[in-house]
Amino acid sequence: MKTLILSASPLAEASVTCRLATRLARSLFPDGEHRVVHLAEAGLPPCDGRLEVITEGENSTGYLPALRPVHDAMHWADVVIFASPVHNFTVSALLKNFIDLMVFESHRPSFMGKKALLVATAMGAGQEKLFSYLQEVVHSWGFCVVGRLGAATSMLEEPWYEAKLRAAISRLRTRVLPALAEPRPRVGLRDLIAFRVWRLVVEINRDNTPIDHAYWSERGWLDAEYYFDCRSAAPARWLAGLIAALVRYTIVHRRLRPVT
Ligand SMILES: Cc1cc2nc3c(=O)[nH]c(=O)nc-3n(C[C@H](O)[C@H](O)[C@H](O)COP(=O)(O)O)c2cc1C
């Protein structure tokens, strides 16, 4: 098994989160090949905020040469471990910038069904919020998150906490290994809705972003329930379709309101 740890701490080699992710990778895949990419050392430019990356394609931007090695490393891996410290209850600024540079992946996802793990550390709290945001992002890139591990840095030296951490890693092992072998992962309501809303965005913006429309059309996603073959509950699929129809109605019939 080839794993890539995408380490998002500014502390690079000294990162506690990266150390935890490495421990998890070695525990899950003792015979695997492990690589680490520190975003702090990747030389990525700040996102310039221009929309051409979406409308004209990622090749139209100047930052692709810097991004390419990281993107390629993610494609090389069987499992990508996203490892971020909690900074003010969300991902580090390094990871947020990386996500912004990768916005084309949300429009034209290329990581279909690739497995991901999320690892976060915080002095105290914020791991859940970080996981919720990050999972939504990487799902929109086509990843399938098979496990998450969050730890409290302030407790890592405590023997009782270490025992709990060891138990959590061992529980993850029993869940993650079967999930990696599962050809048709289970997808929940939230992700089905997110897919249907993206699908709607692509359909509605056919004239503004024809490259998105062509990309989705070539892959058959404009008629699909999800990016890849998956198991999902029939009521969840129905509800996702209903919500997408309601969103379409508010857009087409000019019912969108300013957010207050
Ligand atoms: C800018 C900044 C913001 C932080 N925000 C939080 C926070 O919201 N909640 C928290 O519990 N810890 C917070 N911390 C502490 C880090 O999450 C914690 O030290 C983490 O384990 C560092 O991981 P690293 O060694 O991989 O960088 C923050 C630290 C920094 C530097």
GROMACS .gro file of C-alpha atoms and ligand atoms in nm:
model
  291
    1MET     CA    1   0.000   0.000   0.000
    2LYS     CA    2   0.139   0.341  -0.099
    3THR     CA    3   0.053   0.623   0.139
    4LEU     CA    4   0.112   0.993   0.105
    5ILE     CA    5   0.101   1.212   0.413
    6LEU     CA    6   0.008   1.563   0.308
    7SER     CA    7   0.143   1.752   0.604
    8ALA     CA    8  -0.013   2.095   0.649
    9SER     CA    9   0.168   2.226   0.954
   10PRO     CA   10   0.400   2.527   0.916
   11LEU     CA   11   0.635   2.335   1.147
   12ALA     CA   12   0.708   2.076   0.873
   13GLU     CA   13   0.942   1.807   1.018
   14ALA     CA   14   0.868   1.921   1.374
   15SER     CA   15   0.492   1.885   1.332
   16VAL     CA   16   0.311   1.683   1.599
   17THR     CA   17   0.027   1.617   1.353
   18CYS     CA   18   0.265   1.478   1.093
   19ARG     CA   19   0.420   1.253   1.360
   20LEU     CA   20   0.074   1.122   1.451
   21ALA     CA   21  -0.013   1.067   1.083
   22THR     CA   22   0.314   0.876   1.032
   23ARG     CA   23   0.238   0.659   1.334
   24LEU     CA   24  -0.109   0.587   1.196
   25ALA     CA   25   0.025   0.504   0.849
   26ARG     CA   26   0.288   0.264   0.990
   27SER     CA   27   0.033   0.100   1.215
   28LEU     CA   28  -0.223   0.050   0.937
   29PHE     CA   29   0.025  -0.047   0.664
   30PRO     CA   30   0.342  -0.184   0.828
   31ASP     CA   31   0.475  -0.310   0.494
   32GLY     CA   32   0.360  -0.006   0.297
   33GLU     CA   33   0.556   0.260   0.116
   34HIS     CA   34   0.517   0.593   0.292
   35ARG     CA   35   0.590   0.938   0.154
   36VAL     CA   36   0.550   1.277   0.320
   37VAL     CA   37   0.494   1.608   0.145
   38HIS     CA   38   0.521   1.913   0.369
   39LEU     CA   39   0.312   2.194   0.223
   40ALA     CA   40   0.542   2.433   0.413
   41GLU     CA   41   0.826   2.324   0.183
   42ALA     CA   42   0.630   2.284  -0.143
   43GLY     CA   43   0.692   2.641  -0.262
   44LEU     CA   44   0.326   2.700  -0.346
   45PRO     CA   45   0.223   3.057  -0.433
   46PRO     CA   46  -0.073   3.222  -0.261
   47CYS     CA   47  -0.403   3.183  -0.444
   48ASP     CA   48  -0.445   3.488  -0.669
   49GLY     CA   49  -0.826   3.479  -0.657
   50ARG     CA   50  -0.867   3.480  -1.036
   51LEU     CA   51  -1.154   3.277  -1.178
   52GLU     CA   52  -0.969   3.162  -1.493
   53VAL     CA   53  -0.858   2.848  -1.311
   54ILE     CA   54  -1.226   2.748  -1.312
   55THR     CA   55  -1.349   2.895  -1.640
   56GLU     CA   56  -1.042   2.842  -1.862
   57GLY     CA   57  -0.884   2.541  -1.692
   58GLU     CA   58  -0.595   2.483  -1.454
   59ASN     CA   59  -0.343   2.497  -1.740
   60SER     CA   60  -0.425   2.866  -1.784
   61THR     CA   61  -0.277   2.952  -1.445
   62GLY     CA   62   0.085   3.020  -1.362
   63TYR     CA   63   0.088   2.814  -1.046
   64LEU     CA   64   0.040   2.468  -1.195
   65PRO     CA   65   0.416   2.390  -1.219
   66ALA     CA   66   0.448   2.444  -0.841
   67LEU     CA   67   0.132   2.248  -0.766
   68ARG     CA   68   0.204   1.959  -1.004
   69PRO     CA   69   0.449   1.761  -0.782
   70VAL     CA   70   0.201   1.761  -0.493
   71HIS     CA   71  -0.089   1.673  -0.722
   72ASP     CA   72   0.114   1.393  -0.882
   73ALA     CA   73   0.216   1.256  -0.540
   74MET     CA   74  -0.152   1.241  -0.443
   75HIS     CA   75  -0.228   1.045  -0.760
   76TRP     CA   76   0.068   0.813  -0.692
   77ALA     CA   77  -0.069   0.715  -0.350
   78ASP     CA   78  -0.330   0.449  -0.282
   79VAL     CA   79  -0.422   0.637   0.035
   80VAL     CA   80  -0.373   1.008   0.104
   81ILE     CA   81  -0.351   1.114   0.468
   82PHE     CA   82  -0.443   1.480   0.509
   83ALA     CA   83  -0.269   1.592   0.829
   84SER     CA   84  -0.344   1.938   0.964
   85PRO     CA   85  -0.311   2.112   1.298
   86VAL     CA   86  -0.624   2.291   1.417
   87HIS     CA   87  -0.566   2.663   1.372
   88ASN     CA   88  -0.851   2.873   1.506
   89PHE     CA   89  -1.096   2.584   1.476
   90THR     CA   90  -1.018   2.503   1.116
   91VAL     CA   91  -0.737   2.383   0.889
   92SER     CA   92  -0.400   2.561   0.881
   93ALA     CA   93  -0.362   2.857   0.644
   94LEU     CA   94  -0.121   2.643   0.440
   95LEU     CA   95  -0.390   2.383   0.382
   96LYS     CA   96  -0.656   2.644   0.313
   97ASN     CA   97  -0.432   2.801   0.048
   98PHE     CA   98  -0.370   2.458  -0.101
   99ILE     CA   99  -0.747   2.395  -0.113
  100ASP     CA  100  -0.795   2.730  -0.286
  101LEU     CA  101  -0.526   2.649  -0.544
  102MET     CA  102  -0.700   2.315  -0.601
  103VAL     CA  103  -1.043   2.471  -0.667
  104PHE     CA  104  -1.042   2.317  -1.017
  105GLU     CA  105  -1.063   1.975  -0.846
  106SER     CA  106  -1.404   2.059  -0.704
  107HIS     CA  107  -1.521   2.150  -1.055
  108ARG     CA  108  -1.343   1.869  -1.240
  109PRO     CA  109  -1.259   1.602  -0.979
  110SER     CA  110  -0.986   1.352  -1.066
  111PHE     CA  111  -0.946   1.146  -0.748
  112MET     CA  112  -1.246   0.922  -0.811
  113GLY     CA  113  -1.287   0.674  -0.526
  114LYS     CA  114  -0.930   0.722  -0.398
  115LYS     CA  115  -0.914   0.657  -0.025
  116ALA     CA  116  -0.830   0.928   0.227
  117LEU     CA  117  -0.767   0.952   0.599
  118LEU     CA  118  -0.790   1.274   0.799
  119VAL     CA  119  -0.560   1.344   1.092
  120ALA     CA  120  -0.574   1.654   1.312
  121THR     CA  121  -0.423   1.768   1.638
  122ALA     CA  122  -0.526   2.060   1.857
  123MET     CA  123  -0.410   2.183   2.193
  124GLY     CA  124  -0.768   2.125   2.307
  125ALA     CA  125  -1.060   2.153   2.068
  126GLY     CA  126  -1.161   2.203   1.706
  127GLN     CA  127  -1.083   1.866   1.548
  128GLU     CA  128  -1.451   1.793   1.471
  129LYS     CA  129  -1.504   2.126   1.294
  130LEU     CA  130  -1.185   2.077   1.096
  131PHE     CA  131  -1.289   1.724   0.995
  132SER     CA  132  -1.634   1.837   0.890
  133TYR     CA  133  -1.495   2.106   0.657
  134LEU     CA  134  -1.201   1.906   0.521
  135GLN     CA  135  -1.410   1.596   0.454
  136GLU     CA  136  -1.656   1.798   0.248
  137VAL     CA  137  -1.370   1.945   0.044
  138VAL     CA  138  -1.187   1.620  -0.031
  139HIS     CA  139  -1.515   1.442  -0.111
  140SER     CA  140  -1.574   1.708  -0.376
  141TRP     CA  141  -1.235   1.612  -0.525
  142GLY     CA  142  -1.365   1.252  -0.554
  143PHE     CA  143  -1.193   1.107  -0.244
  144CYS     CA  144  -1.361   0.859  -0.015
  145VAL     CA  145  -1.272   0.927   0.350
  146VAL     CA  146  -1.230   0.594   0.530
  147GLY     CA  147  -1.118   0.715   0.872
  148ARG     CA  148  -1.031   1.012   1.093
  149LEU     CA  149  -0.801   1.049   1.391
  150GLY     CA  150  -0.798   1.359   1.608
  151ALA     CA  151  -0.582   1.402   1.916
  152ALA     CA  152  -0.521   1.659   2.189
  153THR     CA  153  -0.156   1.765   2.184
  154SER     CA  154  -0.169   1.881   2.546
  155MET     CA  155  -0.250   1.524   2.655
  156LEU     CA  156  -0.004   1.329   2.442
  157GLU     CA  157   0.246   1.284   2.725
  158GLU     CA  158  -0.018   1.143   2.963
  159PRO     CA  159  -0.007   0.762   2.992
  160TRP     CA  160  -0.390   0.733   3.018
  161TYR     CA  161  -0.431   0.938   2.699
  162GLU     CA  162  -0.166   0.735   2.519
  163ALA     CA  163  -0.362   0.418   2.608
  164LYS     CA  164  -0.678   0.570   2.461
  165LEU     CA  165  -0.491   0.683   2.150
  166ARG     CA  166  -0.352   0.333   2.101
  167ALA     CA  167  -0.704   0.190   2.135
  168ALA     CA  168  -0.839   0.445   1.883
  169ILE     CA  169  -0.570   0.351   1.629
  170SER     CA  170  -0.642  -0.016   1.679
  171ARG     CA  171  -1.019   0.045   1.627
  172LEU     CA  172  -0.939   0.241   1.313
  173ARG     CA  173  -0.736  -0.054   1.184
  174THR     CA  174  -1.038  -0.284   1.209
  175ARG     CA  175  -1.253  -0.032   1.018
  176VAL     CA  176  -1.009   0.106   0.763
  177LEU     CA  177  -0.867  -0.216   0.623
  178PRO     CA  178  -1.208  -0.358   0.519
  179ALA     CA  179  -1.309  -0.015   0.388
  180LEU     CA  180  -1.002  -0.009   0.162
  181ALA     CA  181  -1.103  -0.342   0.012
  182GLU     CA  182  -1.467  -0.236  -0.042
  183PRO     CA  183  -1.529  -0.187  -0.416
  184ARG     CA  184  -1.861  -0.005  -0.357
  185PRO     CA  185  -1.824   0.229  -0.057
  186ARG     CA  186  -2.131   0.347   0.129
  187VAL     CA  187  -2.213   0.715   0.068
  188GLY     CA  188  -2.435   0.913   0.305
  189LEU     CA  189  -2.705   1.175   0.255
  190ARG     CA  190  -2.477   1.476   0.301
  191ASP     CA  191  -2.242   1.364   0.023
  192LEU     CA  192  -2.527   1.269  -0.210
  193ILE     CA  193  -2.671   1.618  -0.165
  194ALA     CA  194  -2.331   1.781  -0.221
  195PHE     CA  195  -2.288   1.584  -0.545
  196ARG     CA  196  -2.636   1.675  -0.670
  197VAL     CA  197  -2.579   2.043  -0.596
  198TRP     CA  198  -2.244   2.037  -0.783
  199ARG     CA  199  -2.420   1.860  -1.071
  200LEU     CA  200  -2.682   2.134  -1.074
  201VAL     CA  201  -2.415   2.406  -1.073
  202VAL     CA  202  -2.246   2.241  -1.371
  203GLU     CA  203  -2.578   2.208  -1.560
  204ILE     CA  204  -2.690   2.565  -1.491
  205ASN     CA  205  -2.351   2.715  -1.581
  206ARG     CA  206  -2.316   2.525  -1.907
  207ASP     CA  207  -2.256   2.846  -2.105
  208ASN     CA  208  -2.025   3.009  -1.849
  209THR     CA  209  -1.805   2.706  -1.782
  210PRO     CA  210  -1.839   2.471  -2.080
  211ILE     CA  211  -1.521   2.285  -1.974
  212ASP     CA  212  -1.696   2.173  -1.654
  213HIS     CA  213  -1.998   2.063  -1.854
  214ALA     CA  214  -1.787   1.868  -2.102
  215TYR     CA  215  -1.589   1.704  -1.818
  216TRP     CA  216  -1.904   1.593  -1.633
  217SER     CA  217  -2.077   1.487  -1.951
  218GLU     CA  218  -1.782   1.267  -2.064
  219ARG     CA  219  -1.793   1.084  -1.731
  220GLY     CA  220  -2.169   1.037  -1.732
  221TRP     CA  221  -2.208   1.236  -1.409
  222LEU     CA  222  -2.487   1.459  -1.539
  223ASP     CA  223  -2.720   1.158  -1.498
  224ALA     CA  224  -2.543   0.996  -1.203
  225GLU     CA  225  -2.621   0.977  -0.831
  226TYR     CA  226  -2.255   1.008  -0.732
  227TYR     CA  227  -1.901   1.033  -0.870
  228PHE     CA  228  -1.841   0.659  -0.853
  229ASP     CA  229  -2.028   0.333  -0.806
  230CYS     CA  230  -2.139   0.327  -0.443
  231ARG     CA  231  -2.400   0.195  -0.204
  232SER     CA  232  -2.656   0.442  -0.070
  233ALA     CA  233  -3.000   0.424   0.087
  234ALA     CA  234  -3.290   0.477  -0.156
  235PRO     CA  235  -3.458   0.742   0.071
  236ALA     CA  236  -3.128   0.933   0.086
  237ARG     CA  237  -3.100   0.933  -0.294
  238TRP     CA  238  -3.460   1.049  -0.321
  239LEU     CA  239  -3.407   1.326  -0.066
  240ALA     CA  240  -3.087   1.442  -0.238
  241GLY     CA  241  -3.280   1.466  -0.568
  242LEU     CA  242  -3.559   1.660  -0.399
  243ILE     CA  243  -3.317   1.907  -0.240
  244ALA     CA  244  -3.137   1.958  -0.572
  245ALA     CA  245  -3.475   2.025  -0.736
  246LEU     CA  246  -3.558   2.285  -0.468
  247VAL     CA  247  -3.221   2.453  -0.514
  248ARG     CA  248  -3.276   2.459  -0.890
  249TYR     CA  249  -3.619   2.618  -0.835
  250THR     CA  250  -3.478   2.897  -0.616
  251ILE     CA  251  -3.212   2.974  -0.877
  252VAL     CA  252  -3.423   2.945  -1.194
  253HIS     CA  253  -3.718   3.139  -1.045
  254ARG     CA  254  -3.498   3.413  -0.901
  255ARG     CA  255  -3.579   3.321  -0.541
  256LEU     CA  256  -3.224   3.352  -0.410
  257ARG     CA  257  -3.200   3.599  -0.124
  258PRO     CA  258  -2.910   3.786   0.030
  259VAL     CA  259  -2.785   3.601   0.335
  260THR     CA  260  -2.853   3.783   0.661
  261LIG     C1  261  -0.221   2.992   1.484
  261LIG     C2  262  -0.259   2.883   1.578
  261LIG     C3  263  -0.393   2.860   1.603
  261LIG     C4  264  -0.432   2.756   1.688
  261LIG     N1  265  -0.566   2.734   1.710
  261LIG     C5  266  -0.603   2.633   1.793
  261LIG     C6  267  -0.741   2.608   1.817
  261LIG     O1  268  -0.831   2.669   1.760
  261LIG     N2  269  -0.774   2.510   1.904
  261LIG     C7  270  -0.678   2.439   1.971
  261LIG     O2  271  -0.714   2.355   2.054
  261LIG     N3  272  -0.547   2.456   1.945
  261LIG     C8  273  -0.506   2.551   1.859
  261LIG     N4  274  -0.373   2.571   1.832
  261LIG     C9  275  -0.275   2.473   1.883
  261LIG    C10  276  -0.238   2.370   1.774
  261LIG     O3  277  -0.356   2.316   1.713
  261LIG    C11  278  -0.161   2.253   1.832
  261LIG     O4  279  -0.047   2.301   1.896
  261LIG    C12  280  -0.128   2.150   1.725
  261LIG     O5  281  -0.107   2.026   1.788
  261LIG    C13  282  -0.004   2.188   1.647
  261LIG     O6  283   0.023   2.087   1.553
  261LIG     P1  284   0.155   2.088   1.464
  261LIG     O7  285   0.271   2.059   1.557
  261LIG     O8  286   0.132   1.978   1.367
  261LIG     O9  287   0.165   2.223   1.401
  261LIG    C14  288  -0.333   2.673   1.749
  261LIG    C15  289  -0.196   2.698   1.722
  261LIG    C16  290  -0.160   2.802   1.639
  261LIG    C17  291  -0.013   2.825   1.610
   0.00000   0.00000   0.00000
